[in-house]
GROMACS .gro file of C-alpha atoms in nm:
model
  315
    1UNK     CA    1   5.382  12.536   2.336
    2UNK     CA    2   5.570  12.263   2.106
    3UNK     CA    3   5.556  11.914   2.240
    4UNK     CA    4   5.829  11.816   2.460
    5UNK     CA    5   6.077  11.593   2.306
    6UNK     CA    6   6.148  11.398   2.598
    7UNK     CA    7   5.906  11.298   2.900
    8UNK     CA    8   6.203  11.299   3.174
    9UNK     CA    9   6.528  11.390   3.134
   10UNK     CA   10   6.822  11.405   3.434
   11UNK     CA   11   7.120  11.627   3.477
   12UNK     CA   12   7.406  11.513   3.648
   13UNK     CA   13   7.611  11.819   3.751
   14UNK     CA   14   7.456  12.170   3.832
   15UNK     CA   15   7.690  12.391   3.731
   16UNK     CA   16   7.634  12.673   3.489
   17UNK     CA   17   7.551  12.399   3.152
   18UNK     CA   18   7.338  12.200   3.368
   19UNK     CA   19   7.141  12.463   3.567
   20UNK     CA   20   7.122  12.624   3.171
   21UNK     CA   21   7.001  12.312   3.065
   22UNK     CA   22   6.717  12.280   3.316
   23UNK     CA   23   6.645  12.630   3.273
   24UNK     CA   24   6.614  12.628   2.893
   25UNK     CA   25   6.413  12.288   2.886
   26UNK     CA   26   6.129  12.402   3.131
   27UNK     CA   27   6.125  12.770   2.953
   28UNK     CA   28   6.085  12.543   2.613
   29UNK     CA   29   5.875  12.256   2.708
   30UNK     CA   30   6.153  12.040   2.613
   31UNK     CA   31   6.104  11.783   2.844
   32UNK     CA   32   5.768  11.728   3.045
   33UNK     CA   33   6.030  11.651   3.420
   34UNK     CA   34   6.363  11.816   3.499
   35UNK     CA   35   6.542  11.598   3.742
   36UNK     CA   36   6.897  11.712   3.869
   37UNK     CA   37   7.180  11.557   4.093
   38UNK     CA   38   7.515  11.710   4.189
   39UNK     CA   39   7.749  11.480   4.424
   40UNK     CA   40   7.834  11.834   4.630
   41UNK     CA   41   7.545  11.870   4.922
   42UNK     CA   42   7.613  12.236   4.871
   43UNK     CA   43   7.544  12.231   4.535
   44UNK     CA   44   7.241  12.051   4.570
   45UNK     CA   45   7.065  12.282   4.845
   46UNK     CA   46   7.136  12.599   4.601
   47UNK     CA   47   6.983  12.440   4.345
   48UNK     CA   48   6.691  12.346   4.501
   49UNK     CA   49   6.693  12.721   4.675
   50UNK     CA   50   6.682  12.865   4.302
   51UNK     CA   51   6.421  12.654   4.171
   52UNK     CA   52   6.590  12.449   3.927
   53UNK     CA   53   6.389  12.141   3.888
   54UNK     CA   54   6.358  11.835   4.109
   55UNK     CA   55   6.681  11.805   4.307
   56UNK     CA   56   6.742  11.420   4.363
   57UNK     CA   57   6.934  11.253   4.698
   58UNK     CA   58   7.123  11.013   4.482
   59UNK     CA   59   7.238  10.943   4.119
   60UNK     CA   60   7.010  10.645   4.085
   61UNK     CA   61   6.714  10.855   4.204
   62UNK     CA   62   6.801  11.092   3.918
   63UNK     CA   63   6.863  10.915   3.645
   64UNK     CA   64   6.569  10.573   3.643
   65UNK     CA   65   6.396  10.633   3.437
   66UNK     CA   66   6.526  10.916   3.242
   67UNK     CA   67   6.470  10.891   2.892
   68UNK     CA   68   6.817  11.088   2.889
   69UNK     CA   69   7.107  11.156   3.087
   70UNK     CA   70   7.316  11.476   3.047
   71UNK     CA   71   7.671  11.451   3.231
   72UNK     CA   72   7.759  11.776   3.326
   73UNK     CA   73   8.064  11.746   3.489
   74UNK     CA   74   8.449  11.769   3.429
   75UNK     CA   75   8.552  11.581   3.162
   76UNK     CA   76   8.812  11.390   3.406
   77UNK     CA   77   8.512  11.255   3.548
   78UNK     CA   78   8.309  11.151   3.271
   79UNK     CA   79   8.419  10.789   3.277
   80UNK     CA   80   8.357  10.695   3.645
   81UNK     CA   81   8.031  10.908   3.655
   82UNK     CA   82   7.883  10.730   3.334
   83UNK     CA   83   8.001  10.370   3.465
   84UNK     CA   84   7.801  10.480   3.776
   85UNK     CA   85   7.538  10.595   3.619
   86UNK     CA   86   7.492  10.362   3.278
   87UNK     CA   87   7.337  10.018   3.518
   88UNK     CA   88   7.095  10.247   3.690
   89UNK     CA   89   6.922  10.363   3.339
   90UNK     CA   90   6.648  10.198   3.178
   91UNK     CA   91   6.678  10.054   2.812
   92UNK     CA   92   6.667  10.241   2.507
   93UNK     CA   93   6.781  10.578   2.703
   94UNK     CA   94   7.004  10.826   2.590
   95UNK     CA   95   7.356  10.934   2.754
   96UNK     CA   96   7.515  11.258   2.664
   97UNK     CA   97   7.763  11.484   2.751
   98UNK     CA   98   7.851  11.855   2.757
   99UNK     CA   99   8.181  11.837   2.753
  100UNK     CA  100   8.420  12.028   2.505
  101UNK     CA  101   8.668  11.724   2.439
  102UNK     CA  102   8.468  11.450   2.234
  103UNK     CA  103   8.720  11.197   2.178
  104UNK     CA  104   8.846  11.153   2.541
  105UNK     CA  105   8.418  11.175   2.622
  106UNK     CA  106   8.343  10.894   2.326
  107UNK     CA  107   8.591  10.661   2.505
  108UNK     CA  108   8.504  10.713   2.854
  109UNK     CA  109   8.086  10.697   2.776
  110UNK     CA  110   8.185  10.383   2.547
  111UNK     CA  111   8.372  10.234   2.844
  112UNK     CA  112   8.025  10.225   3.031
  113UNK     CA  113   7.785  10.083   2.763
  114UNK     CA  114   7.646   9.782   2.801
  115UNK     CA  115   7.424   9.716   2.487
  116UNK     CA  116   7.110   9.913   2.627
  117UNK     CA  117   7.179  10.262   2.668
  118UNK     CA  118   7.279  10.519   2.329
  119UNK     CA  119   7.570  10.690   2.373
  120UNK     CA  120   7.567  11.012   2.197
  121UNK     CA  121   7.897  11.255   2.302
  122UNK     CA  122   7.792  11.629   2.296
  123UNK     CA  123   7.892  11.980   2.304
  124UNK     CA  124   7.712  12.296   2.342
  125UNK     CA  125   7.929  12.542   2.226
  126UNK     CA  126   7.812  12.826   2.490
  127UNK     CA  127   7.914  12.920   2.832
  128UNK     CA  128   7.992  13.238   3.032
  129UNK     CA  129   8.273  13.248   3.297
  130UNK     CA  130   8.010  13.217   3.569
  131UNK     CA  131   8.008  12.905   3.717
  132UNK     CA  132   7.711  12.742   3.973
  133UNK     CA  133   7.339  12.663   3.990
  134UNK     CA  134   7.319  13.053   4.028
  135UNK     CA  135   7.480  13.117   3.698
  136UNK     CA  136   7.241  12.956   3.480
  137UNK     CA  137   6.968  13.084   3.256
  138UNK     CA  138   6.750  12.978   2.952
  139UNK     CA  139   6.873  13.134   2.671
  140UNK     CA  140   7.215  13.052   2.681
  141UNK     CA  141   7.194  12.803   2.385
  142UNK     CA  142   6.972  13.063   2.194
  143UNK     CA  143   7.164  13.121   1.824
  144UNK     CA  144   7.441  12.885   1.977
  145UNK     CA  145   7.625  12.588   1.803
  146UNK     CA  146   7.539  12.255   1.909
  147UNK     CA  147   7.790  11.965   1.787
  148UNK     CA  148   7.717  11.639   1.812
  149UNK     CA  149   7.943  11.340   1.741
  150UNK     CA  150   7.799  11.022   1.732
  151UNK     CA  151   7.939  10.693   1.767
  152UNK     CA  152   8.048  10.422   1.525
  153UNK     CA  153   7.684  10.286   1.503
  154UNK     CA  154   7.447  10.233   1.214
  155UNK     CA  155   7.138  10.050   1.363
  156UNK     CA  156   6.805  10.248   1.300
  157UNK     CA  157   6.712  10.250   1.684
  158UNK     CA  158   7.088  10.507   1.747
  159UNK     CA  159   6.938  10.645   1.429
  160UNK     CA  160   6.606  10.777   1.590
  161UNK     CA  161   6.802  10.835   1.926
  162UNK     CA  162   7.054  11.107   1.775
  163UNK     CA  163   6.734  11.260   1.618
  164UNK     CA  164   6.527  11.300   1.942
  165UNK     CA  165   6.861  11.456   2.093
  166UNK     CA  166   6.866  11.723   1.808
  167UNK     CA  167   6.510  11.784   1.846
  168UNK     CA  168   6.598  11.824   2.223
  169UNK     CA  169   6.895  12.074   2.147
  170UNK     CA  170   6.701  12.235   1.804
  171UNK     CA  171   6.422  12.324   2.075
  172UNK     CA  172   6.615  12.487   2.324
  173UNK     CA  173   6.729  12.767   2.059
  174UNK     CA  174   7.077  12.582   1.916
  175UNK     CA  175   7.158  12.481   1.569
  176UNK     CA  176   7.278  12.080   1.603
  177UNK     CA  177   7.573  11.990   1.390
  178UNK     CA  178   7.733  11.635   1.362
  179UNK     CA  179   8.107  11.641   1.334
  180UNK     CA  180   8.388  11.357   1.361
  181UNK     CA  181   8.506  11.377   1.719
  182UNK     CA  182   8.898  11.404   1.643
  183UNK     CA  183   8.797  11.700   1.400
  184UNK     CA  184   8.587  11.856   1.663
  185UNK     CA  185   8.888  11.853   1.890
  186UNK     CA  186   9.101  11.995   1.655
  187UNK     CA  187   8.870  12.316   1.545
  188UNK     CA  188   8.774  12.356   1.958
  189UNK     CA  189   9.146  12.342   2.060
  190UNK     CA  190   9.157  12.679   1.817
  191UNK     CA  191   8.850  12.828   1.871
  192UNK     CA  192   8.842  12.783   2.200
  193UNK     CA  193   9.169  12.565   2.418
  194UNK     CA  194   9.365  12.812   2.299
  195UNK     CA  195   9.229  13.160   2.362
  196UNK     CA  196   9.180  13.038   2.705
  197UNK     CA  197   9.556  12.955   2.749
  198UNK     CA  198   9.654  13.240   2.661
  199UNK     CA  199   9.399  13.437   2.859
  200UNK     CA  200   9.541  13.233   3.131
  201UNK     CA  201   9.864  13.289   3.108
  202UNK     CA  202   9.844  13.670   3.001
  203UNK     CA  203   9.640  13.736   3.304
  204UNK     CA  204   9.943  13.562   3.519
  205UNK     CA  205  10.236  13.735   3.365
  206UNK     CA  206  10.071  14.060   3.419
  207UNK     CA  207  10.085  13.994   3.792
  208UNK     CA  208  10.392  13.827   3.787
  209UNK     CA  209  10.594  14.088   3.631
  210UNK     CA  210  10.848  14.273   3.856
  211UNK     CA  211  10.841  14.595   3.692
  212UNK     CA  212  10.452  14.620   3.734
  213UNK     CA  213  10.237  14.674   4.070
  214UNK     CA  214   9.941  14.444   4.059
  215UNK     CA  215   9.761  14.778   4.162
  216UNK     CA  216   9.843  14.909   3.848
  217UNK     CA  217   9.726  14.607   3.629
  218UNK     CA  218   9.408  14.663   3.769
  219UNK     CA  219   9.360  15.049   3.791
  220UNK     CA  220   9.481  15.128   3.406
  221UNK     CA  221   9.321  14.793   3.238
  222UNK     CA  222   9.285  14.851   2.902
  223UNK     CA  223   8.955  14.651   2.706
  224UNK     CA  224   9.165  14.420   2.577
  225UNK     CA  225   9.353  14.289   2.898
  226UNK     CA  226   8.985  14.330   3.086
  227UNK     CA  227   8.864  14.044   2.867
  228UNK     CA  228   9.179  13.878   2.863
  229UNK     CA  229   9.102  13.863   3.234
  230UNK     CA  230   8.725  13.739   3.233
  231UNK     CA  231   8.814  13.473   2.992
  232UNK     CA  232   9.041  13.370   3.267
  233UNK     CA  233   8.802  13.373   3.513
  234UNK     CA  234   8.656  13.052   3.402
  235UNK     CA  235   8.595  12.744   3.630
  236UNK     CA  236   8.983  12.588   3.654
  237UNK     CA  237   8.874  12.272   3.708
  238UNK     CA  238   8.677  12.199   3.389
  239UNK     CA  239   8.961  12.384   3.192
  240UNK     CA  240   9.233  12.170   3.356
  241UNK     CA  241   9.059  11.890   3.212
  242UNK     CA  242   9.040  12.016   2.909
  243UNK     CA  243   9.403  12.049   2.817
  244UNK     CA  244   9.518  11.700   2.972
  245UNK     CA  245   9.269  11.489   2.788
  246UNK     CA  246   9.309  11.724   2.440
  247UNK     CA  247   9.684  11.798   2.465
  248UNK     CA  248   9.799  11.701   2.121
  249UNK     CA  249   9.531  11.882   1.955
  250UNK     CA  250   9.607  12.183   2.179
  251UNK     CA  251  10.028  12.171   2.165
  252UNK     CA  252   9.972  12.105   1.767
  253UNK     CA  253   9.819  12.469   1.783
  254UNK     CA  254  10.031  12.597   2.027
  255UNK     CA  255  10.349  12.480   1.841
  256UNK     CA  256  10.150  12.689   1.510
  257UNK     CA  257  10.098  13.008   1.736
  258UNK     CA  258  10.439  12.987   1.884
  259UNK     CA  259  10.568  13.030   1.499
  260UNK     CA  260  10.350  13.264   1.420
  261UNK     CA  261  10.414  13.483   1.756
  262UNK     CA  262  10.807  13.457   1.699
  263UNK     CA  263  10.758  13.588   1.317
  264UNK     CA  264  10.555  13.936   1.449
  265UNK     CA  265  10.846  13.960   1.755
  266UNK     CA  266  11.088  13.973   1.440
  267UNK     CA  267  10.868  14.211   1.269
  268UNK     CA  268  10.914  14.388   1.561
  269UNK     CA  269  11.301  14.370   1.640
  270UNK     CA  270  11.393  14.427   1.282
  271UNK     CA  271  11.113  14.730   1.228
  272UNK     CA  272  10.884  14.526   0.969
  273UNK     CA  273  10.563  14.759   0.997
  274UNK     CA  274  10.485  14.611   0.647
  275UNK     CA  275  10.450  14.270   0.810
  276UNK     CA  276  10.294  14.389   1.126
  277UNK     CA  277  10.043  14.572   0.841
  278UNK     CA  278   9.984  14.294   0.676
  279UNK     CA  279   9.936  14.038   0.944
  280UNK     CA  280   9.677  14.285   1.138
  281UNK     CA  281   9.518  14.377   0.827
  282UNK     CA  282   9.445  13.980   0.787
  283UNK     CA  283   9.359  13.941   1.125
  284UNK     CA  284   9.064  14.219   1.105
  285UNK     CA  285   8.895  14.046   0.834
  286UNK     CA  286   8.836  13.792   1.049
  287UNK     CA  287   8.680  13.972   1.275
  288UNK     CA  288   8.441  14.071   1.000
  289UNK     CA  289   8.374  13.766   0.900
  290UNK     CA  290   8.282  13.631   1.270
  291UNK     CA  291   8.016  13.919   1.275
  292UNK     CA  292   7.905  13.868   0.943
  293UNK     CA  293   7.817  13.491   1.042
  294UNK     CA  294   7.622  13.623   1.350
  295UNK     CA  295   7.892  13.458   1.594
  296UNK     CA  296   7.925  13.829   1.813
  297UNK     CA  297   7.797  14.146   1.823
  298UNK     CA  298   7.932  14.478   1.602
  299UNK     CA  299   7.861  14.686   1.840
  300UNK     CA  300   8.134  14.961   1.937
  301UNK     CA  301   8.309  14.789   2.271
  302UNK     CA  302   8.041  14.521   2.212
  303UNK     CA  303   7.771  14.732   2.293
  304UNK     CA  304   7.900  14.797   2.674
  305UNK     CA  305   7.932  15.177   2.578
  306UNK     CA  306   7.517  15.177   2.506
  307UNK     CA  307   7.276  15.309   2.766
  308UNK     CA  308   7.169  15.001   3.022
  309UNK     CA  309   6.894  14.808   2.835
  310UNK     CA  310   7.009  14.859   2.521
  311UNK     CA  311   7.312  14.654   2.507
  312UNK     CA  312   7.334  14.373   2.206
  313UNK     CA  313   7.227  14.033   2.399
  314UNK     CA  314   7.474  13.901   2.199
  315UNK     CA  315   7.820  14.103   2.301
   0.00000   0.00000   0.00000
């Protein structure tokens, strides 16, 4: 068993990142305690039901202590949950995030410091559109982007801090990159804001269209509109977050995609198959090139066509 990196560690938030998190870091030996807190009672008593870690009555019972704090919560909330939780932590501590918009999380964890706690903004670039203490599992962050976007800070004590929480991250299965937070918003609102807007709103004009039963939608789903449709399962208050506190990153790629969507509806209008050729053709290699890099499975159907227990982990 490798050493753990950290002797306790607290997460605040026991949804599907921060039940993963607890999960992963007593399957790994990552940290020696697991300490959780979740403001919902609910919450709390599943947790504790499932076997998550220690389940603590109160944020202050969670986090003294901790040699670091993991907020895993909405980013909305990141800045009143940090300021709550930044007096109660001992010096020399580290407090992270999981949140997937770094700028708006740099700001609101900076608003907190007060000279004794590291502030290190995170994301783990993993999730399913399960959502709960019941969701969670340890290998979630197995083969799974980490990025990391440290503050403004040179000093060789924030130095040894943003190692540890690589260690931390390196040990439960991810590979840790550091990346300017304003870039990191602008590849994520691609990769990532995006997609999920349009699986949300592609799910909702399916059922909103007049000329369609809703029975129908769901009886003949094609593959494509079935993942359109878990994407859009996701939790809608961490993605409402998202897009108010990245909205120019997101409506800069919107505005691109909006372009881009009115060229192929000329294509089309005016019969352009060499255009539609050409832009699908492009499009493909992309999809190569995401499978060559590991990122998802090649698996016909992503491997959901394969005998049960013989499916690609990774689809």
């Amino acid at each position: 068993m490798t050493e753990p990196v950290f002797t306790k560690i607290a997460i605040i938030g026991a949804g599907l990142i921060g039940a993963s998190i607890a999960r992963a870091a007593q399957e790994y030996g990552a940290a020696e305690s697991v300490v959780l807190y979740d403001v919902s009672d609910n919450v709390r008593q599943r947790a504790a039901g499932i076997g998550l870690g220690n389940i603590a009555a109160d944020l202050g019972s969670a986090v003294t202590e901790a040699d670091c704090v993991f907020l895993c919560v909405p980013v909305g909330a990141l800045e009143a949950v940090a300021a709550d939780a930044v007096p109660l932590m001992k010096a020399g501590a580290i407090l992270t995030d999981v949140g997937s918009v770094k700028e708006q999380a740099a700001s609101a964890l900076s608003a907190a410091a007060d000279g004794r706690v590291h502030i290190i903004p995170g994301h783990p670039i993993a999730g399913t559109e399960q959502s709960g203490p019941e969701a969670g599992f340890p290998t979630l962050f197995q083969n799974a982007w980490h990025i990391l976007t440290p503050l403004a800070e040179g000093d060789a004590d924030y130095a040894e801090a943003i190692s540890r929480l690589e260690a931390f991250w390196t040990q439960l299965g991810a590979t840790v990159e550091t990346m300017d937070a304003a870039r990191h918003d602008r590849v994520l609102a691609i990769t990532s804001h995006l997609p999920h807007l349009i699986a949300f709103n592609i799910v909702a004009t399916a059922f909103d269209m007049e000329t369609v039963e809703q029975g129908e939608v769901v009886k003949y789903s094609a593959g494509g509109f079935r993942d359109f449709t878990r994407i859009a399962a996701s939790d809608p208050v961490m993605w409402r977050d998202v897009f108010l506190h990245n909205k120019d990153a997101v409506l800069e790629c919107l505005g691109r995609f909006s372009e881009d969507l009115a060229a192929l509806q000329r294509a089309i209008r005016w019969g352009d198959g060499e255009t539609l050729f050409n832009e699908f053709t492009r499009a493909r290699s992309i999809r190569k090139a995401i499978i060559d890099a590991g990122q998802d499975s090649g698996a016909v159907n992503f491997g959901r066509n394969l005998p049960k227990g013989d499916e690609d982990e990774s689809a």
